[in-house]
PDB file of C-alpha atoms (C1' of nucleotides) in Angstrom:
ATOM      1  CA  MET A   1     149.166 122.267  94.096  1.00 62.00           C
ATOM      2  CA  PRO A   2     146.765 123.322  96.680  1.00 94.00           C
ATOM      3  CA  GLU A   3     143.112 123.402  95.862  1.00 97.00           C
ATOM      4  CA  LEU A   4     140.298 124.057  98.321  1.00 97.00           C
ATOM      5  CA  PRO A   5     140.808 120.967 100.548  1.00 98.00           C
ATOM      6  CA  GLU A   6     144.545 121.566 100.858  1.00 98.00           C
ATOM      7  CA  VAL A   7     144.107 125.282 101.609  1.00 98.00           C
ATOM      8  CA  TRP A   8     141.330 124.395 104.052  1.00 98.00           C
ATOM      9  CA  THR A   9     143.650 121.987 105.892  1.00 98.00           C
ATOM     10  CA  ILE A  10     146.512 124.463 106.058  1.00 98.00           C
ATOM     11  CA  THR A  11     144.207 127.237 107.260  1.00 98.00           C
ATOM     12  CA  GLN A  12     142.729 125.010 109.959  1.00 98.00           C
ATOM     13  CA  THR A  13     146.180 123.908 111.145  1.00 98.00           C
ATOM     14  CA  LEU A  14     147.345 127.517 111.339  1.00 98.00           C
ATOM     15  CA  LYS A  15     144.197 128.490 113.250  1.00 98.00           C
ATOM     16  CA  GLU A  16     144.796 125.787 115.824  1.00 98.00           C
ATOM     17  CA  ASN A  17     148.391 126.835 116.404  1.00 98.00           C
ATOM     18  CA  ILE A  18     149.174 130.504 115.863  1.00 98.00           C
ATOM     19  CA  MET A  19     146.046 132.475 116.757  1.00 98.00           C
ATOM     20  CA  GLY A  20     146.948 135.429 118.918  1.00 98.00           C
ATOM     21  CA  PHE A  21     150.668 135.214 118.131  1.00 98.00           C
ATOM     22  CA  GLU A  22     152.605 138.374 117.432  1.00 98.00           C
ATOM     23  CA  ILE A  23     154.897 138.688 114.437  1.00 98.00           C
ATOM     24  CA  THR A  24     158.130 139.731 116.091  1.00 98.00           C
ATOM     25  CA  LYS A  25     160.530 139.429 113.172  1.00 97.00           C
ATOM     26  CA  VAL A  26     160.318 139.160 109.402  1.00 97.00           C
ATOM     27  CA  ALA A  27     162.986 137.940 107.016  1.00 96.00           C
ATOM     28  CA  SER A  28     161.996 138.225 103.397  1.00 94.00           C
ATOM     29  CA  SER A  29     163.914 137.446 100.245  1.00 91.00           C
ATOM     30  CA  ARG A  30     163.356 139.477  97.168  1.00 88.00           C
ATOM     31  CA  ALA A  31     161.348 137.196  94.931  1.00 89.00           C
ATOM     32  CA  PRO A  32     158.614 137.780  92.384  1.00 89.00           C
ATOM     33  CA  GLY A  33     155.335 137.415  94.250  1.00 93.00           C
ATOM     34  CA  ILE A  34     156.642 138.577  97.622  1.00 95.00           C
ATOM     35  CA  ALA A  35     155.581 142.165  98.200  1.00 95.00           C
ATOM     36  CA  PRO A  36     158.817 144.108  98.759  1.00 93.00           C
ATOM     37  CA  ASN A  37     157.411 146.173 101.640  1.00 91.00           C
ATOM     38  CA  ILE A  38     156.138 143.148 103.529  1.00 95.00           C
ATOM     39  CA  SER A  39     158.517 143.326 106.494  1.00 95.00           C
ATOM     40  CA  ALA A  40     157.644 146.835 107.595  1.00 95.00           C
ATOM     41  CA  GLN A  41     153.952 146.166 107.050  1.00 95.00           C
ATOM     42  CA  VAL A  42     153.496 143.120 109.249  1.00 97.00           C
ATOM     43  CA  ALA A  43     156.170 143.441 111.945  1.00 96.00           C
ATOM     44  CA  GLU A  44     154.956 143.805 115.527  1.00 96.00           C
ATOM     45  CA  LYS A  45     151.362 143.009 114.665  1.00 98.00           C
ATOM     46  CA  LYS A  46     149.204 140.350 116.211  1.00 98.00           C
ATOM     47  CA  ILE A  47     147.412 137.595 114.308  1.00 98.00           C
ATOM     48  CA  THR A  48     143.804 137.932 115.434  1.00 98.00           C
ATOM     49  CA  ASN A  49     142.110 135.846 112.760  1.00 98.00           C
ATOM     50  CA  ILE A  50     142.959 133.325 110.054  1.00 98.00           C
ATOM     51  CA  GLU A  51     140.533 132.424 107.304  1.00 98.00           C
ATOM     52  CA  ARG A  52     140.353 130.802 103.901  1.00 98.00           C
ATOM     53  CA  LEU A  53     139.177 132.884 100.957  1.00 97.00           C
ATOM     54  CA  ALA A  54     138.890 130.684  97.858  1.00 97.00           C
ATOM     55  CA  LYS A  55     142.458 129.331  97.598  1.00 97.00           C
ATOM     56  CA  ASN A  56     143.920 132.195  99.633  1.00 97.00           C
ATOM     57  CA  ILE A  57     144.891 132.121 103.297  1.00 98.00           C
ATOM     58  CA  VAL A  58     144.159 135.449 104.971  1.00 98.00           C
ATOM     59  CA  PHE A  59     145.602 136.583 108.308  1.00 98.00           C
ATOM     60  CA  THR A  60     143.982 139.475 110.121  1.00 98.00           C
ATOM     61  CA  LEU A  61     146.746 141.543 111.716  1.00 98.00           C
ATOM     62  CA  SER A  62     145.858 143.901 114.547  1.00 97.00           C
ATOM     63  CA  GLN A  63     147.814 146.445 116.511  1.00 93.00           C
ATOM     64  CA  GLU A  64     147.166 148.608 119.563  1.00 88.00           C
ATOM     65  CA  SER A  65     146.114 151.560 117.501  1.00 87.00           C
ATOM     66  CA  GLY A  66     145.211 151.815 113.867  1.00 90.00           C
ATOM     67  CA  GLU A  67     143.218 149.746 111.441  1.00 94.00           C
ATOM     68  CA  ASP A  68     143.511 146.029 110.865  1.00 97.00           C
ATOM     69  CA  LEU A  69     145.742 144.895 108.066  1.00 97.00           C
ATOM     70  CA  PHE A  70     145.363 141.663 106.121  1.00 98.00           C
ATOM     71  CA  LEU A  71     148.223 139.376 105.150  1.00 98.00           C
ATOM     72  CA  ILE A  72     147.305 137.293 102.134  1.00 97.00           C
ATOM     73  CA  PHE A  73     149.024 134.112 100.958  1.00 98.00           C
ATOM     74  CA  HIS A  74     148.278 132.408  97.658  1.00 97.00           C
ATOM     75  CA  LEU A  75     150.202 129.160  97.296  1.00 97.00           C
ATOM     76  CA  ALA A  76     149.576 128.690  93.554  1.00 96.00           C
ATOM     77  CA  MET A  77     151.244 125.464  92.365  1.00 94.00           C
ATOM     78  CA  THR A  78     154.096 124.788  94.766  1.00 96.00           C
ATOM     79  CA  GLY A  79     153.712 127.188  97.677  1.00 97.00           C
ATOM     80  CA  GLN A  80     154.005 125.888 101.245  1.00 98.00           C
ATOM     81  CA  LEU A  81     153.530 127.323 104.714  1.00 98.00           C
ATOM     82  CA  LEU A  82     155.711 125.413 107.160  1.00 98.00           C
ATOM     83  CA  PHE A  83     156.402 125.678 110.871  1.00 98.00           C
ATOM     84  CA  ASP A  84     159.994 125.547 112.003  1.00 98.00           C
ATOM     85  CA  LYS A  85     162.102 126.211 115.082  1.00 97.00           C
ATOM     86  CA  VAL A  86     163.577 129.623 115.779  1.00 97.00           C
ATOM     87  CA  ASN A  87     167.119 129.976 114.387  1.00 95.00           C
ATOM     88  CA  SER A  88     166.699 126.963 112.133  1.00 96.00           C
ATOM     89  CA  GLN A  89     168.435 126.410 108.825  1.00 96.00           C
ATOM     90  CA  LYS A  90     166.818 127.709 105.685  1.00 95.00           C
ATOM     91  CA  LYS A  91     164.394 125.287 104.053  1.00 96.00           C
ATOM     92  CA  PRO A  92     164.537 124.623 100.310  1.00 95.00           C
ATOM     93  CA  TRP A  93     162.989 127.484  98.314  1.00 96.00           C
ATOM     94  CA  GLU A  94     162.369 129.510 101.455  1.00 97.00           C
ATOM     95  CA  ARG A  95     161.165 133.009 100.520  1.00 96.00           C
ATOM     96  CA  LEU A  96     159.747 134.477 103.714  1.00 97.00           C
ATOM     97  CA  GLU A  97     160.163 133.790 107.407  1.00 97.00           C
ATOM     98  CA  LEU A  98     157.881 135.097 110.141  1.00 98.00           C
ATOM     99  CA  THR A  99     158.979 134.738 113.743  1.00 98.00           C
ATOM    100  CA  LEU A 100     155.914 134.373 115.943  1.00 98.00           C
ATOM    101  CA  GLN A 101     155.629 134.819 119.672  1.00 98.00           C
ATOM    102  CA  LYS A 102     152.944 134.426 122.327  1.00 98.00           C
ATOM    103  CA  ASN A 103     153.734 134.458 126.042  1.00 96.00           C
ATOM    104  CA  ASN A 104     156.866 132.322 126.314  1.00 94.00           C
ATOM    105  CA  LYS A 105     156.241 130.383 123.098  1.00 97.00           C
ATOM    106  CA  ALA A 106     158.128 131.240 119.917  1.00 98.00           C
ATOM    107  CA  LEU A 107     158.145 129.592 116.529  1.00 98.00           C
ATOM    108  CA  VAL A 108     158.743 130.380 112.907  1.00 98.00           C
ATOM    109  CA  LEU A 109     156.383 130.204 109.946  1.00 98.00           C
ATOM    110  CA  LYS A 110     158.063 129.867 106.553  1.00 98.00           C
ATOM    111  CA  PHE A 111     156.659 130.488 103.107  1.00 98.00           C
ATOM    112  CA  CYS A 112     158.476 128.266 100.631  1.00 97.00           C
ATOM    113  CA  ASP A 113     157.769 128.121  96.918  1.00 97.00           C
ATOM    114  CA  MET A 114     159.817 126.275  94.340  1.00 95.00           C
ATOM    115  CA  ARG A 115     158.259 127.716  91.195  1.00 93.00           C
ATOM    116  CA  MET A 116     157.389 131.057  92.729  1.00 94.00           C
ATOM    117  CA  PHE A 117     153.953 131.398  91.205  1.00 95.00           C
ATOM    118  CA  GLY A 118     152.644 132.037  94.695  1.00 96.00           C
ATOM    119  CA  LYS A 119     152.014 135.441  96.238  1.00 96.00           C
ATOM    120  CA  VAL A 120     152.375 137.069  99.635  1.00 97.00           C
ATOM    121  CA  TYR A 121     151.130 140.604 100.100  1.00 97.00           C
ATOM    122  CA  THR A 122     149.113 142.824 102.396  1.00 97.00           C
ATOM    123  CA  ALA A 123     145.782 144.527 101.880  1.00 96.00           C
ATOM    124  CA  ASN A 124     143.567 146.916 103.797  1.00 96.00           C
ATOM    125  CA  LEU A 125     139.928 146.196 104.498  1.00 96.00           C
ATOM    126  CA  ASN A 126     138.772 147.807 101.297  1.00 95.00           C
ATOM    127  CA  GLU A 127     141.256 145.881  99.168  1.00 95.00           C
ATOM    128  CA  LEU A 128     140.256 142.639 100.885  1.00 96.00           C
ATOM    129  CA  LYS A 129     136.621 143.390 100.150  1.00 95.00           C
ATOM    130  CA  LYS A 130     137.503 143.872  96.489  1.00 94.00           C
ATOM    131  CA  LEU A 131     139.366 140.562  96.464  1.00 95.00           C
ATOM    132  CA  LYS A 132     136.339 138.813  97.980  1.00 96.00           C
ATOM    133  CA  GLU A 133     134.103 140.271  95.312  1.00 94.00           C
ATOM    134  CA  LYS A 134     136.237 138.694  92.616  1.00 94.00           C
ATOM    135  CA  TYR A 135     135.366 135.169  93.685  1.00 96.00           C
ATOM    136  CA  GLY A 136     132.344 133.118  92.707  1.00 96.00           C
ATOM    137  CA  GLN A 137     130.379 130.531  94.627  1.00 95.00           C
ATOM    138  CA  ASP A 138     132.293 128.539  97.238  1.00 97.00           C
ATOM    139  CA  ILE A 139     130.614 125.123  97.270  1.00 97.00           C
ATOM    140  CA  VAL A 140     131.971 124.201 100.696  1.00 97.00           C
ATOM    141  CA  GLU A 141     130.702 127.403 102.286  1.00 97.00           C
ATOM    142  CA  LYS A 142     127.275 127.319 100.718  1.00 96.00           C
ATOM    143  CA  MET A 143     125.521 124.745  98.574  1.00 97.00           C
ATOM    144  CA  PRO A 144     123.700 126.433  95.691  1.00 97.00           C
ATOM    145  CA  SER A 145     120.378 125.091  94.495  1.00 97.00           C
ATOM    146  CA  PRO A 146     120.515 122.966  91.302  1.00 97.00           C
ATOM    147  CA  LYS A 147     118.763 125.756  89.442  1.00 97.00           C
ATOM    148  CA  ASP A 148     121.232 128.402  90.603  1.00 96.00           C
ATOM    149  CA  PHE A 149     124.158 126.123  89.893  1.00 97.00           C
ATOM    150  CA  LEU A 150     122.918 125.446  86.358  1.00 96.00           C
ATOM    151  CA  GLU A 151     122.566 129.178  85.824  1.00 96.00           C
ATOM    152  CA  THR A 152     126.111 129.674  87.108  1.00 96.00           C
ATOM    153  CA  LEU A 153     127.445 127.037  84.724  1.00 96.00           C
ATOM    154  CA  ARG A 154     125.573 128.488  81.786  1.00 95.00           C
ATOM    155  CA  SER A 155     126.835 131.987  82.482  1.00 95.00           C
ATOM    156  CA  LYS A 156     129.984 130.983  80.573  1.00 95.00           C
ATOM    157  CA  LYS A 157     130.051 129.573  77.057  1.00 93.00           C
ATOM    158  CA  THR A 158     132.777 127.041  77.445  1.00 95.00           C
ATOM    159  CA  SER A 159     133.239 123.422  78.500  1.00 96.00           C
ATOM    160  CA  VAL A 160     131.821 122.363  81.828  1.00 97.00           C
ATOM    161  CA  LYS A 161     135.271 121.442  83.083  1.00 97.00           C
ATOM    162  CA  ASN A 162     136.669 124.800  82.155  1.00 96.00           C
ATOM    163  CA  VAL A 163     133.972 126.702  84.009  1.00 97.00           C
ATOM    164  CA  LEU A 164     134.597 124.683  87.177  1.00 97.00           C
ATOM    165  CA  LEU A 165     138.142 126.063  87.161  1.00 97.00           C
ATOM    166  CA  GLN A 166     137.115 129.697  86.756  1.00 96.00           C
ATOM    167  CA  GLN A 167     137.557 131.183  90.202  1.00 96.00           C
ATOM    168  CA  ASN A 168     135.303 134.143  89.483  1.00 96.00           C
ATOM    169  CA  VAL A 169     132.470 131.698  88.811  1.00 96.00           C
ATOM    170  CA  ILE A 170     133.112 128.793  91.204  1.00 96.00           C
ATOM    171  CA  SER A 171     135.918 129.326  93.695  1.00 96.00           C
ATOM    172  CA  GLY A 172     138.251 126.807  95.273  1.00 96.00           C
ATOM    173  CA  VAL A 173     137.980 124.022  92.703  1.00 97.00           C
ATOM    174  CA  GLY A 174     141.161 123.078  90.862  1.00 97.00           C
ATOM    175  CA  ASN A 175     142.099 120.589  88.189  1.00 97.00           C
ATOM    176  CA  ILE A 176     142.113 117.417  90.292  1.00 97.00           C
ATOM    177  CA  TYR A 177     138.819 117.898  92.104  1.00 98.00           C
ATOM    178  CA  ALA A 178     137.096 119.132  88.929  1.00 97.00           C
ATOM    179  CA  ILE A 179     138.123 115.904  87.157  1.00 97.00           C
ATOM    180  CA  GLU A 180     136.956 113.795  90.099  1.00 98.00           C
ATOM    181  CA  ALA A 181     133.572 115.516  90.396  1.00 98.00           C
ATOM    182  CA  LEU A 182     132.881 115.197  86.659  1.00 98.00           C
ATOM    183  CA  PHE A 183     133.738 111.515  86.761  1.00 98.00           C
ATOM    184  CA  LEU A 184     131.352 110.855  89.678  1.00 98.00           C
ATOM    185  CA  ALA A 185     128.655 112.897  87.941  1.00 98.00           C
ATOM    186  CA  ARG A 186     129.259 110.823  84.751  1.00 98.00           C
ATOM    187  CA  ILE A 187     129.627 113.984  82.677  1.00 98.00           C
ATOM    188  CA  LEU A 188     132.218 114.320  79.897  1.00 97.00           C
ATOM    189  CA  PRO A 189     134.551 117.228  80.760  1.00 97.00           C
ATOM    190  CA  LYS A 190     134.259 118.760  77.297  1.00 96.00           C
ATOM    191  CA  THR A 191     130.474 119.042  77.397  1.00 96.00           C
ATOM    192  CA  PRO A 192     129.509 122.643  76.531  1.00 96.00           C
ATOM    193  CA  THR A 193     127.855 124.331  79.506  1.00 96.00           C
ATOM    194  CA  GLN A 194     124.842 125.123  77.309  1.00 95.00           C
ATOM    195  CA  ASN A 195     124.176 121.370  76.948  1.00 96.00           C
ATOM    196  CA  ILE A 196     124.203 120.615  80.671  1.00 97.00           C
ATOM    197  CA  THR A 197     120.765 119.559  81.914  1.00 97.00           C
ATOM    198  CA  ILE A 198     119.209 120.476  85.254  1.00 97.00           C
ATOM    199  CA  GLN A 199     119.614 116.850  86.361  1.00 97.00           C
ATOM    200  CA  GLN A 200     123.304 116.943  85.492  1.00 98.00           C
ATOM    201  CA  ALA A 201     123.740 120.244  87.319  1.00 97.00           C
ATOM    202  CA  GLU A 202     122.081 118.778  90.400  1.00 98.00           C
ATOM    203  CA  THR A 203     124.329 115.715  90.302  1.00 98.00           C
ATOM    204  CA  LEU A 204     127.460 117.730  89.623  1.00 98.00           C
ATOM    205  CA  VAL A 205     127.019 120.143  92.494  1.00 98.00           C
ATOM    206  CA  LYS A 206     126.547 117.151  94.817  1.00 98.00           C
ATOM    207  CA  THR A 207     129.614 115.303  93.521  1.00 98.00           C
ATOM    208  CA  LEU A 208     131.677 118.478  93.716  1.00 98.00           C
ATOM    209  CA  ARG A 209     130.714 118.919  97.336  1.00 98.00           C
ATOM    210  CA  LYS A 210     131.398 115.225  97.952  1.00 98.00           C
ATOM    211  CA  VAL A 211     134.920 115.206  96.489  1.00 98.00           C
ATOM    212  CA  LEU A 212     135.843 118.453  98.248  1.00 98.00           C
ATOM    213  CA  GLU A 213     134.613 117.127 101.593  1.00 98.00           C
ATOM    214  CA  GLU A 214     136.418 113.824 101.077  1.00 98.00           C
ATOM    215  CA  GLY A 215     139.554 115.804 100.280  1.00 98.00           C
ATOM    216  CA  ILE A 216     139.166 117.793 103.488  1.00 98.00           C
ATOM    217  CA  LYS A 217     138.561 114.628 105.521  1.00 98.00           C
ATOM    218  CA  ASP A 218     141.770 113.179 104.034  1.00 98.00           C
ATOM    219  CA  ARG A 219     143.687 116.408 104.779  1.00 97.00           C
ATOM    220  CA  GLY A 220     144.366 117.029 101.096  1.00 97.00           C
ATOM    221  CA  THR A 221     146.016 115.323  98.149  1.00 97.00           C
ATOM    222  CA  THR A 222     149.781 114.828  98.024  1.00 97.00           C
ATOM    223  CA  LEU A 223     150.921 113.764  94.561  1.00 95.00           C
ATOM    224  CA  ASP A 224     154.136 111.921  93.774  1.00 92.00           C
ATOM    225  CA  ASP A 225     156.237 115.083  93.887  1.00 92.00           C
ATOM    226  CA  LYS A 226     155.354 115.366  97.619  1.00 93.00           C
ATOM    227  CA  SER A 227     155.071 119.120  97.331  1.00 94.00           C
ATOM    228  CA  TYR A 228     151.840 119.416  99.314  1.00 97.00           C
ATOM    229  CA  LYS A 229     152.201 119.158 103.077  1.00 97.00           C
ATOM    230  CA  ASP A 230     150.504 120.851 106.019  1.00 98.00           C
ATOM    231  CA  PRO A 231     152.450 123.321 108.227  1.00 98.00           C
ATOM    232  CA  PHE A 232     153.774 120.431 110.336  1.00 98.00           C
ATOM    233  CA  GLY A 233     155.071 118.711 107.185  1.00 97.00           C
ATOM    234  CA  ARG A 234     152.352 116.044 107.228  1.00 97.00           C
ATOM    235  CA  TYR A 235     151.249 114.746 103.833  1.00 97.00           C
ATOM    236  CA  GLY A 236     147.623 114.427 102.753  1.00 97.00           C
ATOM    237  CA  ASN A 237     145.946 111.052 102.233  1.00 97.00           C
ATOM    238  CA  HIS A 238     143.481 111.750  99.475  1.00 97.00           C
ATOM    239  CA  GLN A 239     145.828 110.571  96.726  1.00 97.00           C
ATOM    240  CA  LYS A 240     144.953 107.062  97.945  1.00 96.00           C
ATOM    241  CA  HIS A 241     141.268 107.684  97.334  1.00 97.00           C
ATOM    242  CA  LEU A 242     141.221 109.385  93.945  1.00 97.00           C
ATOM    243  CA  TYR A 243     138.667 107.924  91.538  1.00 97.00           C
ATOM    244  CA  ILE A 244     140.161 108.696  88.136  1.00 97.00           C
ATOM    245  CA  TYR A 245     142.869 111.388  88.305  1.00 97.00           C
ATOM    246  CA  GLY A 246     146.149 109.763  87.252  1.00 96.00           C
ATOM    247  CA  LYS A 247     144.505 106.354  86.673  1.00 96.00           C
ATOM    248  CA  LYS A 248     145.015 103.992  83.747  1.00 95.00           C
ATOM    249  CA  THR A 249     141.732 102.107  84.058  1.00 96.00           C
ATOM    250  CA  CYS A 250     138.258 103.125  85.121  1.00 97.00           C
ATOM    251  CA  PRO A 251     137.314 101.943  88.626  1.00 97.00           C
ATOM    252  CA  VAL A 252     133.714 101.371  87.482  1.00 98.00           C
ATOM    253  CA  CYS A 253     133.912  99.671  84.063  1.00 97.00           C
ATOM    254  CA  ASN A 254     137.601  98.781  84.030  1.00 97.00           C
ATOM    255  CA  GLY A 255     137.911 100.331  80.557  1.00 97.00           C
ATOM    256  CA  LEU A 256     140.885 102.454  79.532  1.00 96.00           C
ATOM    257  CA  VAL A 257     140.904 105.947  80.987  1.00 97.00           C
ATOM    258  CA  ARG A 258     141.404 108.648  78.383  1.00 96.00           C
ATOM    259  CA  PHE A 259     143.832 111.508  78.919  1.00 95.00           C
ATOM    260  CA  GLU A 260     143.374 114.737  76.996  1.00 95.00           C
ATOM    261  CA  LYS A 261     144.403 118.335  77.338  1.00 95.00           C
ATOM    262  CA  ILE A 262     141.469 120.652  77.849  1.00 95.00           C
ATOM    263  CA  ASN A 263     142.492 124.284  77.923  1.00 94.00           C
ATOM    264  CA  GLN A 264     146.055 123.163  78.476  1.00 93.00           C
ATOM    265  CA  ARG A 265     145.184 121.210  81.603  1.00 95.00           C
ATOM    266  CA  GLY A 266     145.619 117.434  81.666  1.00 96.00           C
ATOM    267  CA  THR A 267     142.198 115.831  81.969  1.00 97.00           C
ATOM    268  CA  TYR A 268     141.326 112.227  82.794  1.00 97.00           C
ATOM    269  CA  PHE A 269     137.936 110.764  81.974  1.00 97.00           C
ATOM    270  CA  CYS A 270     136.209 107.506  81.136  1.00 97.00           C
ATOM    271  CA  PRO A 271     134.716 107.667  77.628  1.00 96.00           C
ATOM    272  CA  ILE A 272     132.344 104.808  78.517  1.00 97.00           C
ATOM    273  CA  CYS A 273     130.972 105.910  81.892  1.00 97.00           C
ATOM    274  CA  GLN A 274     130.871 109.647  81.201  1.00 97.00           C
ATOM    275  CA  LYS A 275     128.307 111.004  78.725  1.00 94.00           C
TER     276      LYS A 275
ATOM    277  C1'  DA B   1     165.898 117.543  74.735  1.00 89.20           C
ATOM    278  C1'  DT B   2     161.091 117.336  75.436  1.00 89.20           C
ATOM    279  C1'  DG B   3     157.061 117.122  77.848  1.00 89.20           C
ATOM    280  C1'  DT B   4     154.843 117.159  82.242  1.00 89.20           C
ATOM    281  C1'  DT B   5     152.946 119.602  86.797  1.00 89.20           C
ATOM    282  C1'  DT B   6     147.907 120.945  91.962  1.00 89.20           C
ATOM    283  C1'  DG B   7     147.287 128.141  89.465  1.00 89.20           C
ATOM    284  C1'  DT B   8     146.469 132.711  87.774  1.00 89.20           C
ATOM    285  C1'  DT B   9     146.952 136.710  84.838  1.00 89.20           C
ATOM    286  C1'  DC B  10     147.506 139.013  80.740  1.00 89.20           C
ATOM    287  C1'  DC B  11     146.960 139.665  75.839  1.00 89.20           C
ATOM    288  C1'  DG B  12     145.322 138.867  71.216  1.00 89.20           C
ATOM    289  C1'  DA B  13     141.564 137.157  68.392  1.00 89.20           C
ATOM    290  C1'  DT B  14     136.794 136.957  67.632  1.00 89.20           C
TER     291       DT B  14
ATOM    292  C1'  DC C   1     132.995 146.041  74.716  1.00 89.20           C
ATOM    293  C1'  DA C   2     132.729 141.263  76.319  1.00 89.20           C
ATOM    294  C1'  DT C   3     134.310 136.658  76.078  1.00 89.20           C
ATOM    295  C1'  DC C   4     137.336 132.885  75.236  1.00 89.20           C
ATOM    296  C1'  DG C   5     141.573 130.463  74.997  1.00 89.20           C
ATOM    297  C1'  DG C   6     146.513 130.355  74.522  1.00 89.20           C
ATOM    298  C1'  DA C   7     150.998 132.093  76.234  1.00 89.20           C
ATOM    299  C1'  DA C   8     153.647 133.246  79.987  1.00 89.20           C
ATOM    300  C1'  DC C   9     155.255 133.170  84.602  1.00 89.20           C
ATOM    301  C1'  DA C  10     159.559 129.315  86.799  1.00 89.20           C
ATOM    302  C1'  DA C  11     161.571 125.109  88.402  1.00 89.20           C
ATOM    303  C1'  DA C  12     162.176 120.302  88.845  1.00 89.20           C
ATOM    304  C1'  DC C  13     161.626 115.747  87.236  1.00 89.20           C
ATOM    305  C1'  DA C  14     161.099 111.623  84.015  1.00 89.20           C
TER     306       DA C  14
END
DNA sequence: ATGTTTGTTCCGAT
DNA sequence: CATCGGAACAAACA
């Protein structure tokens, strides 16, 4: 589910609401992807920072004495972070519950994940640094020059769409936004990276940035399964503004949109507009 | 029953 | 040894 714009929205919402809160209680279910030692690790620590790293959400946890610890969430396909009231009923697919307190305010943050591809675990500073090193260019954080972007694309011998999805090369982009950016750049998704021209690279990096920023402005994309929502349960709006993902006809030429699997991922493109 | 799904990691083939 | 792509992970829905 969540790609960069969705993770960005969730991170921002968390920042605005639970900075400085202390984790007073942890209830964790044993599930693949939930670190088994999580409770003891994070209890009684204070959330002093919240940031997005690629598609991860990273909490900095501080305590009176000792080093900072980092709590890392990866939502994968169906993960959610949802606020709830203290002593509330379990939500569907609830895997982890953090009770948070600051002054006289208390609330609960729940990690829910239907398919359980998501991960929750802790890391020390060194491990976080290693995680950061794994990720490639984040287009929203820093716009690469066309030349650098072309070099990045050509560093892998695969299709241009495939390389957009490789987090160690370009981080944060997922299937939907990759399809959208390629459509706006009028590039066929299967084009080998070696055939991409400097002009195409320049256009593509701009359209990538554009679709990611539009996604952020719309607070993310909620597809028909409704699985993406922000911590308050609010859906995104970007599904109303998608150009070609999930469409039957091309919004530019009105021709039939083609659907093909590329590296096992469903891919929509217009065989007329995209070259 | 089969095929589909926003993601990532691991393993086998080249 | 490096790189690429398919299988697997799991659950719900059409």
